[in-house]
PDB file of C-alpha atoms in Angstrom:
ATOM      1  CA  MET A 116     -70.345  22.806-226.808  1.00 46.00           C
ATOM      2  CA  LYS A 117     -68.995  23.432-230.267  1.00 46.00           C
ATOM      3  CA  SER A 118     -65.406  24.662-229.963  1.00 47.00           C
ATOM      4  CA  ASP A 119     -65.160  28.001-231.696  1.00 61.00           C
ATOM      5  CA  SER A 120     -62.214  30.309-232.371  1.00 71.00           C
ATOM      6  CA  GLN A 121     -64.690  33.218-232.560  1.00 72.00           C
ATOM      7  CA  LEU A 122     -65.657  32.497-228.945  1.00 71.00           C
ATOM      8  CA  VAL A 123     -62.039  32.497-227.764  1.00 69.00           C
ATOM      9  CA  ALA A 124     -61.361  35.715-229.708  1.00 76.00           C
ATOM     10  CA  ALA A 125     -64.448  37.421-228.220  1.00 76.00           C
ATOM     11  CA  LEU A 126     -63.414  36.394-224.701  1.00 75.00           C
ATOM     12  CA  ALA A 127     -59.881  37.699-225.290  1.00 74.00           C
ATOM     13  CA  SER A 128     -61.308  40.969-226.642  1.00 76.00           C
ATOM     14  CA  LEU A 129     -63.539  41.394-223.585  1.00 75.00           C
ATOM     15  CA  THR A 130     -60.659  40.655-221.217  1.00 73.00           C
ATOM     16  CA  ALA A 131     -58.369  43.117-223.014  1.00 72.00           C
ATOM     17  CA  GLY A 132     -61.110  45.746-222.793  1.00 72.00           C
ATOM     18  CA  LEU A 133     -61.084  45.586-219.006  1.00 72.00           C
ATOM     19  CA  ASP A 134     -57.861  47.607-219.021  1.00 69.00           C
ATOM     20  CA  ASP A 135     -59.143  50.387-221.261  1.00 73.00           C
ATOM     21  CA  PRO A 136     -61.782  52.775-219.856  1.00 72.00           C
ATOM     22  CA  SER A 137     -62.603  53.996-223.378  1.00 76.00           C
ATOM     23  CA  VAL A 138     -63.714  50.521-224.495  1.00 75.00           C
ATOM     24  CA  ASP A 139     -67.443  49.845-224.668  1.00 78.00           C
ATOM     25  CA  LEU A 140     -67.703  46.702-222.523  1.00 76.00           C
ATOM     26  CA  HIS A 141     -71.386  46.327-223.456  1.00 77.00           C
ATOM     27  CA  GLN A 142     -70.371  45.946-227.103  1.00 82.00           C
ATOM     28  CA  ARG A 143     -67.591  43.490-226.253  1.00 82.00           C
ATOM     29  CA  LEU A 144     -69.999  41.518-224.064  1.00 82.00           C
ATOM     30  CA  ALA A 145     -72.581  41.470-226.879  1.00 84.00           C
ATOM     31  CA  GLU A 146     -69.940  39.996-229.207  1.00 85.00           C
ATOM     32  CA  LEU A 147     -69.101  37.353-226.611  1.00 85.00           C
ATOM     33  CA  VAL A 148     -72.781  36.516-226.053  1.00 87.00           C
ATOM     34  CA  ALA A 149     -73.230  36.040-229.814  1.00 88.00           C
ATOM     35  CA  ALA A 150     -70.262  33.654-229.913  1.00 86.00           C
ATOM     36  CA  LEU A 151     -71.436  31.802-226.788  1.00 88.00           C
ATOM     37  CA  THR A 152     -74.941  31.410-228.197  1.00 88.00           C
ATOM     38  CA  GLU A 153     -73.486  29.759-231.283  1.00 86.00           C
ATOM     39  CA  SER A 154     -71.261  27.474-229.185  1.00 85.00           C
ATOM     40  CA  ILE A 155     -73.534  26.459-226.298  1.00 88.00           C
ATOM     41  CA  ASP A 156     -76.991  25.328-227.383  1.00 87.00           C
ATOM     42  CA  SER A 157     -78.615  25.528-223.942  1.00 88.00           C
ATOM     43  CA  LEU A 158     -77.089  28.848-222.786  1.00 89.00           C
ATOM     44  CA  VAL A 159     -79.586  30.657-220.527  1.00 88.00           C
ATOM     45  CA  SER A 160     -77.771  33.845-219.519  1.00 86.00           C
ATOM     46  CA  VAL A 161     -74.434  35.621-219.327  1.00 87.00           C
ATOM     47  CA  ALA A 162     -73.454  38.030-216.550  1.00 85.00           C
ATOM     48  CA  LEU A 163     -70.325  40.152-216.315  1.00 84.00           C
ATOM     49  CA  THR A 164     -69.289  41.741-213.039  1.00 82.00           C
ATOM     50  CA  VAL A 165     -66.375  44.143-212.955  1.00 81.00           C
ATOM     51  CA  VAL A 166     -65.188  45.422-209.573  1.00 74.00           C
ATOM     52  CA  VAL A 167     -63.177  48.628-209.684  1.00 67.00           C
ATOM     53  CA  ASP A 168     -62.084  50.273-206.422  1.00 66.00           C
ATOM     54  CA  HIS A 169     -64.378  47.903-204.487  1.00 67.00           C
ATOM     55  CA  ARG A 170     -67.409  48.976-206.546  1.00 71.00           C
ATOM     56  CA  PRO A 171     -69.202  46.194-208.431  1.00 74.00           C
ATOM     57  CA  PHE A 172     -70.605  46.958-211.867  1.00 77.00           C
ATOM     58  CA  SER A 173     -72.706  44.203-213.401  1.00 78.00           C
ATOM     59  CA  VAL A 174     -74.550  43.574-216.601  1.00 79.00           C
ATOM     60  CA  ALA A 175     -76.618  40.467-217.247  1.00 78.00           C
ATOM     61  CA  VAL A 176     -77.807  39.307-220.648  1.00 82.00           C
ATOM     62  CA  PRO A 177     -80.638  36.768-220.801  1.00 82.00           C
ATOM     63  CA  VAL A 178     -80.211  34.536-223.846  1.00 85.00           C
ATOM     64  CA  ARG A 179     -83.007  31.952-224.037  1.00 80.00           C
ATOM     65  CA  GLN A 180     -86.588  31.823-222.841  1.00 73.00           C
ATOM     66  CA  GLY A 181     -88.275  28.740-221.455  1.00 71.00           C
ATOM     67  CA  VAL A 182     -85.000  27.163-220.282  1.00 74.00           C
ATOM     68  CA  VAL A 183     -84.190  26.644-216.611  1.00 79.00           C
ATOM     69  CA  ALA A 184     -80.518  26.816-215.658  1.00 80.00           C
ATOM     70  CA  VAL A 185     -79.142  23.569-214.231  1.00 83.00           C
ATOM     71  CA  THR A 186     -75.416  24.286-214.470  1.00 85.00           C
ATOM     72  CA  SER A 187     -73.170  27.317-214.254  1.00 85.00           C
ATOM     73  CA  VAL A 188     -69.584  28.326-214.782  1.00 86.00           C
ATOM     74  CA  SER A 189     -67.758  31.277-213.251  1.00 86.00           C
ATOM     75  CA  ILE A 190     -64.680  32.465-215.123  1.00 85.00           C
ATOM     76  CA  PRO A 191     -62.299  34.942-213.480  1.00 84.00           C
ATOM     77  CA  LEU A 192     -61.086  37.546-215.960  1.00 80.00           C
ATOM     78  CA  ARG A 193     -57.636  38.818-215.103  1.00 72.00           C
ATOM     79  CA  SER A 194     -56.791  42.423-215.839  1.00 65.00           C
ATOM     80  CA  ARG A 195     -53.297  43.167-217.044  1.00 62.00           C
ATOM     81  CA  SER A 196     -53.319  46.443-215.108  1.00 61.00           C
ATOM     82  CA  GLY A 197     -53.355  44.774-211.709  1.00 59.00           C
ATOM     83  CA  PRO A 198     -55.456  43.132-209.024  1.00 56.00           C
ATOM     84  CA  GLU A 199     -57.480  46.282-208.311  1.00 52.00           C
ATOM     85  CA  ILE A 200     -59.746  45.293-211.201  1.00 53.00           C
ATOM     86  CA  GLU A 201     -61.503  42.029-210.408  1.00 71.00           C
ATOM     87  CA  SER A 202     -63.918  40.651-212.958  1.00 81.00           C
ATOM     88  CA  ARG A 203     -65.997  37.527-213.384  1.00 84.00           C
ATOM     89  CA  LEU A 204     -68.022  36.131-216.190  1.00 85.00           C
ATOM     90  CA  VAL A 205     -70.902  33.895-215.066  1.00 87.00           C
ATOM     91  CA  LEU A 206     -72.682  31.670-217.570  1.00 88.00           C
ATOM     92  CA  LEU A 207     -75.819  29.623-216.918  1.00 87.00           C
ATOM     93  CA  ALA A 208     -77.014  26.739-219.108  1.00 88.00           C
ATOM     94  CA  GLY A 209     -79.952  24.370-219.181  1.00 87.00           C
ATOM     95  CA  THR A 210     -78.043  21.185-220.033  1.00 87.00           C
ATOM     96  CA  PRO A 211     -75.746  19.313-217.616  1.00 86.00           C
ATOM     97  CA  GLY A 212     -72.176  19.249-218.883  1.00 86.00           C
ATOM     98  CA  ALA A 213     -72.702  22.218-221.201  1.00 87.00           C
ATOM     99  CA  PHE A 214     -69.478  23.861-220.038  1.00 86.00           C
ATOM    100  CA  VAL A 215     -67.042  20.912-220.042  1.00 83.00           C
ATOM    101  CA  ASP A 216     -65.363  21.868-223.318  1.00 83.00           C
ATOM    102  CA  LEU A 217     -65.561  25.576-222.498  1.00 84.00           C
ATOM    103  CA  VAL A 218     -63.484  25.136-219.335  1.00 83.00           C
ATOM    104  CA  ALA A 219     -60.742  23.363-221.284  1.00 81.00           C
ATOM    105  CA  ASP A 220     -60.800  25.890-224.144  1.00 81.00           C
ATOM    106  CA  VAL A 221     -60.801  28.936-221.860  1.00 81.00           C
ATOM    107  CA  SER A 222     -58.035  27.535-219.653  1.00 81.00           C
ATOM    108  CA  LEU A 223     -55.866  26.935-222.683  1.00 79.00           C
ATOM    109  CA  ALA A 224     -56.665  30.255-224.392  1.00 77.00           C
ATOM    110  CA  MET A 225     -56.164  32.328-221.229  1.00 77.00           C
ATOM    111  CA  ASN A 226     -53.185  30.314-220.019  1.00 77.00           C
ATOM    112  CA  SER A 227     -54.899  29.759-216.681  1.00 78.00           C
ATOM    113  CA  ASP A 228     -55.341  26.883-214.270  1.00 80.00           C
ATOM    114  CA  PRO A 229     -58.659  25.070-214.915  1.00 78.00           C
ATOM    115  CA  ALA A 230     -59.128  24.926-211.124  1.00 80.00           C
ATOM    116  CA  THR A 231     -59.701  28.712-211.111  1.00 79.00           C
ATOM    117  CA  ILE A 232     -62.836  28.204-213.210  1.00 80.00           C
ATOM    118  CA  ASP A 233     -65.740  27.336-210.944  1.00 80.00           C
ATOM    119  CA  VAL A 234     -68.311  24.922-212.416  1.00 79.00           C
ATOM    120  CA  ASP A 235     -71.476  24.188-210.439  1.00 75.00           C
ATOM    121  CA  THR A 236     -73.772  21.372-211.509  1.00 64.00           C
ATOM    122  CA  GLN A 237     -76.092  21.563-208.495  1.00 59.00           C
ATOM    123  CA  LEU A 238     -77.926  24.862-208.969  1.00 62.00           C
ATOM    124  CA  PRO A 239     -80.880  25.641-206.708  1.00 57.00           C
ATOM    125  CA  PRO A 240     -84.246  26.209-208.365  1.00 56.00           C
ATOM    126  CA  ALA A 241     -83.968  29.386-210.394  1.00 50.00           C
ATOM    127  CA  VAL A 242     -86.375  31.779-211.999  1.00 47.00           C
ATOM    128  CA  PRO A 243     -87.249  30.305-215.406  1.00 50.00           C
ATOM    129  CA  PHE A 244     -88.029  32.536-218.335  1.00 47.00           C
ATOM    130  CA  GLU A 245     -91.736  32.229-218.982  1.00 47.00           C
ATOM    131  CA  ASN A 246     -92.876  31.923-222.554  1.00 50.00           C
ATOM    132  CA  ASP A 247     -96.607  31.666-222.055  1.00 48.00           C
ATOM    133  CA  PRO A 248     -99.236  34.358-222.650  1.00 44.00           C
ATOM    134  CA  GLY A 249    -100.029  34.609-218.929  1.00 44.00           C
ATOM    135  CA  GLY A 250     -96.409  35.049-217.859  1.00 50.00           C
ATOM    136  CA  ASP A 251     -94.813  38.412-217.267  1.00 59.00           C
ATOM    137  CA  MET A 252     -91.689  38.084-219.405  1.00 59.00           C
ATOM    138  CA  GLN A 253     -90.323  41.495-218.413  1.00 66.00           C
ATOM    139  CA  ARG A 254     -90.547  40.580-214.722  1.00 73.00           C
ATOM    140  CA  ASP A 255     -88.868  37.250-215.418  1.00 74.00           C
ATOM    141  CA  LEU A 256     -86.029  38.988-217.253  1.00 73.00           C
ATOM    142  CA  GLU A 257     -85.597  41.481-214.418  1.00 79.00           C
ATOM    143  CA  ASP A 258     -85.607  38.669-211.845  1.00 84.00           C
ATOM    144  CA  ARG A 259     -83.029  36.637-213.788  1.00 81.00           C
ATOM    145  CA  SER A 260     -80.884  39.738-214.230  1.00 81.00           C
ATOM    146  CA  ALA A 261     -80.987  40.497-210.486  1.00 86.00           C
ATOM    147  CA  ILE A 262     -79.982  36.918-209.649  1.00 88.00           C
ATOM    148  CA  ASP A 263     -77.119  36.961-212.157  1.00 84.00           C
ATOM    149  CA  GLN A 264     -75.859  40.320-210.873  1.00 85.00           C
ATOM    150  CA  ALA A 265     -76.037  39.222-207.230  1.00 88.00           C
ATOM    151  CA  LEU A 266     -74.129  36.048-208.067  1.00 86.00           C
ATOM    152  CA  GLY A 267     -71.515  38.219-209.765  1.00 84.00           C
ATOM    153  CA  VAL A 268     -71.185  40.446-206.694  1.00 85.00           C
ATOM    154  CA  LEU A 269     -70.809  37.438-204.385  1.00 88.00           C
ATOM    155  CA  LEU A 270     -68.276  35.826-206.728  1.00 83.00           C
ATOM    156  CA  ALA A 271     -66.287  39.056-206.917  1.00 81.00           C
ATOM    157  CA  ARG A 272     -66.118  38.970-203.120  1.00 82.00           C
ATOM    158  CA  GLY A 273     -64.470  35.559-203.320  1.00 83.00           C
ATOM    159  CA  ALA A 274     -67.399  33.159-202.960  1.00 85.00           C
ATOM    160  CA  THR A 275     -67.549  30.045-205.102  1.00 85.00           C
ATOM    161  CA  MET A 276     -70.564  29.615-207.370  1.00 83.00           C
ATOM    162  CA  GLN A 277     -71.972  26.988-205.020  1.00 85.00           C
ATOM    163  CA  ALA A 278     -71.481  29.241-201.973  1.00 88.00           C
ATOM    164  CA  ALA A 279     -73.071  32.193-203.792  1.00 88.00           C
ATOM    165  CA  ASN A 280     -76.104  30.087-204.768  1.00 87.00           C
ATOM    166  CA  THR A 281     -76.369  28.748-201.229  1.00 90.00           C
ATOM    167  CA  HIS A 282     -76.191  32.286-199.826  1.00 92.00           C
ATOM    168  CA  LEU A 283     -79.066  33.442-202.059  1.00 91.00           C
ATOM    169  CA  SER A 284     -81.168  30.362-201.257  1.00 90.00           C
ATOM    170  CA  GLN A 285     -80.612  30.711-197.518  1.00 93.00           C
ATOM    171  CA  ARG A 286     -81.362  34.435-197.577  1.00 91.00           C
ATOM    172  CA  ALA A 287     -84.573  33.817-199.531  1.00 91.00           C
ATOM    173  CA  GLU A 288     -85.644  31.103-197.090  1.00 91.00           C
ATOM    174  CA  ARG A 289     -84.646  33.088-193.994  1.00 92.00           C
ATOM    175  CA  ASP A 290     -86.493  36.226-195.105  1.00 90.00           C
ATOM    176  CA  ASN A 291     -89.370  34.268-196.700  1.00 91.00           C
ATOM    177  CA  ILE A 292     -88.852  35.986-200.055  1.00 92.00           C
ATOM    178  CA  SER A 293     -88.168  34.877-203.617  1.00 90.00           C
ATOM    179  CA  MET A 294     -84.673  34.200-204.948  1.00 89.00           C
ATOM    180  CA  ALA A 295     -84.955  37.352-207.065  1.00 90.00           C
ATOM    181  CA  ASP A 296     -85.841  39.474-204.032  1.00 92.00           C
ATOM    182  CA  ALA A 297     -82.965  37.913-202.085  1.00 92.00           C
ATOM    183  CA  ALA A 298     -80.693  38.837-204.998  1.00 90.00           C
ATOM    184  CA  ARG A 299     -81.987  42.418-204.950  1.00 90.00           C
ATOM    185  CA  ALA A 300     -81.253  42.559-201.212  1.00 90.00           C
ATOM    186  CA  VAL A 301     -77.659  41.453-201.884  1.00 89.00           C
ATOM    187  CA  LEU A 302     -77.342  44.171-204.533  1.00 85.00           C
ATOM    188  CA  ASP A 303     -78.819  46.761-202.146  1.00 83.00           C
ATOM    189  CA  ASP A 304     -76.344  45.683-199.456  1.00 83.00           C
ATOM    190  CA  ALA A 305     -73.470  46.049-201.924  1.00 78.00           C
ATOM    191  CA  MET A 306     -74.601  49.544-202.850  1.00 74.00           C
ATOM    192  CA  GLU A 307     -75.107  50.498-199.185  1.00 68.00           C
ATOM    193  CA  VAL A 308     -71.437  49.757-198.494  1.00 57.00           C
ATOM    194  CA  LEU A 309     -70.514  52.158-201.282  1.00 51.00           C
ATOM    195  CA  ARG A 310     -72.741  55.075-200.216  1.00 48.00           C
ATOM    196  CA  PRO A 311     -70.910  57.718-198.184  1.00 50.00           C
ATOM    197  CA  ASP A 312     -72.445  58.849-194.910  1.00 47.00           C
ATOM    198  CA  ILE A 313     -74.418  62.037-195.398  1.00 42.00           C
TER     199      ILE A 313
END
């Protein structure tokens, strides 16, 4: 990773935006993704999950095609307004060790304990982005997005990255479905908890 003050500034801007409902988090996330893409050559995707009043809101941004994620990092984003807003930023990369410098930089910039940043170097097989004429790129993007969002929901509930990946893998195996479909089931379960009885 190339250390970059633009990256630290974009992360600080995103974190500050969590406290302001008028801030366009999509725009702040886009700025962060641009900085991350410049800093981490093998970045595969970025997912942000914000939990407000026990409701998870996630957005996932695929970055590179044809790269399979082999490592991840989960960064808790602390709101200044209180613990009722829980947020996590999950990054996936295709090169082992891609996040070593990032963990140190983020810990220093956010004045946080590096132990609160969860790095997983043993990811289960994931959905790669296809870049061949026969592949359905839109489906691949949707699958990757569902997996990233489900990981964000599980992380927001307190799971580690490894536990979240294990949960998705076990659910996929148990139900004899793909990882993406297991992720969609996790997202459906999360939404079911939020739906009032009619």
